[in-house]
Coordinates of C-alpha atoms in Angstrom, one line a residue:
X1 CA 0.3 201.1 101.0
X2 CA -1.0 198.7 98.4
X3 CA 2.5 198.2 97.1
X4 CA 3.8 197.2 100.5
X5 CA 0.8 194.8 101.0
X6 CA 1.5 193.3 97.5
X7 CA 5.2 192.8 98.3
X8 CA 4.4 191.2 101.7
X9 CA 1.9 188.8 100.1
X10 CA 4.1 188.0 97.2
X11 CA 7.1 187.3 99.4
X12 CA 4.9 185.1 101.7
X13 CA 3.5 183.1 98.8
X14 CA 6.8 182.7 97.0
X15 CA 8.8 181.8 100.1
X16 CA 6.1 179.4 101.3
X17 CA 6.1 177.5 98.0
X18 CA 9.9 177.4 97.6
X19 CA 10.5 176.6 101.3
X20 CA 7.9 173.8 101.2
X21 CA 9.4 172.1 98.2
X22 CA 13.1 172.7 99.0
X23 CA 12.8 171.4 102.6
X24 CA 10.8 168.4 101.4
X25 CA 13.4 167.6 98.8
X26 CA 16.4 168.1 101.1
X27 CA 14.8 166.1 103.9
X28 CA 14.0 163.3 101.5
X29 CA 17.6 163.3 100.1
X30 CA 19.0 163.1 103.7
X31 CA 16.5 160.6 105.2
X32 CA 14.6 158.9 102.5
X33 CA 11.0 158.0 103.3
X34 CA 11.4 156.9 106.9
X35 CA 9.0 157.1 109.8
X36 CA 10.7 160.3 110.9
X37 CA 10.3 162.0 107.5
X38 CA 7.2 164.1 108.2
X39 CA 8.4 165.3 111.6
X40 CA 11.8 166.2 110.3
X41 CA 10.4 167.9 107.2
X42 CA 8.0 170.0 109.3
X43 CA 10.8 171.0 111.7
X44 CA 13.1 172.0 108.8
X45 CA 10.2 174.0 107.2
X46 CA 9.4 175.8 110.4
X47 CA 13.0 176.8 110.9
X48 CA 13.5 177.8 107.2
X49 CA 10.4 179.6 106.3
X50 CA 10.8 182.8 108.4
X51 CA 14.3 183.2 107.0
X52 CA 13.1 182.5 103.4
X53 CA 10.3 185.1 103.9
X54 CA 12.7 187.8 105.1
X55 CA 15.2 187.1 102.3
X56 CA 12.4 187.1 99.6
X57 CA 11.0 190.4 101.0
X58 CA 14.5 192.0 101.2
X59 CA 15.7 190.8 97.8
X60 CA 12.5 191.5 95.9
X61 CA 13.3 195.0 94.8
X62 CA 16.8 194.0 93.7
X63 CA 15.4 191.0 91.8
X64 CA 12.8 193.2 90.1
X65 CA 15.4 195.7 89.0
X66 CA 17.8 193.0 87.8
X67 CA 15.0 191.3 85.8
X68 CA 14.0 194.6 84.2
X69 CA 17.6 195.3 83.3
X70 CA 18.2 191.8 81.8
X71 CA 15.0 192.1 79.8
X72 CA 15.8 195.6 78.5
X73 CA 19.3 194.3 77.4
X74 CA 17.7 191.3 75.6
X75 CA 15.5 193.6 73.5
X76 CA 18.6 195.3 72.0
X77 CA 19.9 192.0 70.6

């Protein structure tokens, strides 16, 4: 049960940080700093975060295995 809670929390934190920064950046690139920036950014964030969370949670085990494999291969060099 702890492992599931840890995965849920890690996915939430990671997706929140990445989604916040990426939606801010893309909104800025598309609009610049206009009066509509904050509203458009928040809209983009609210649309993107649930998807980012689901992807982070689903991809987490694969990414962990891939990381372990890449690090194991690098020790042999």
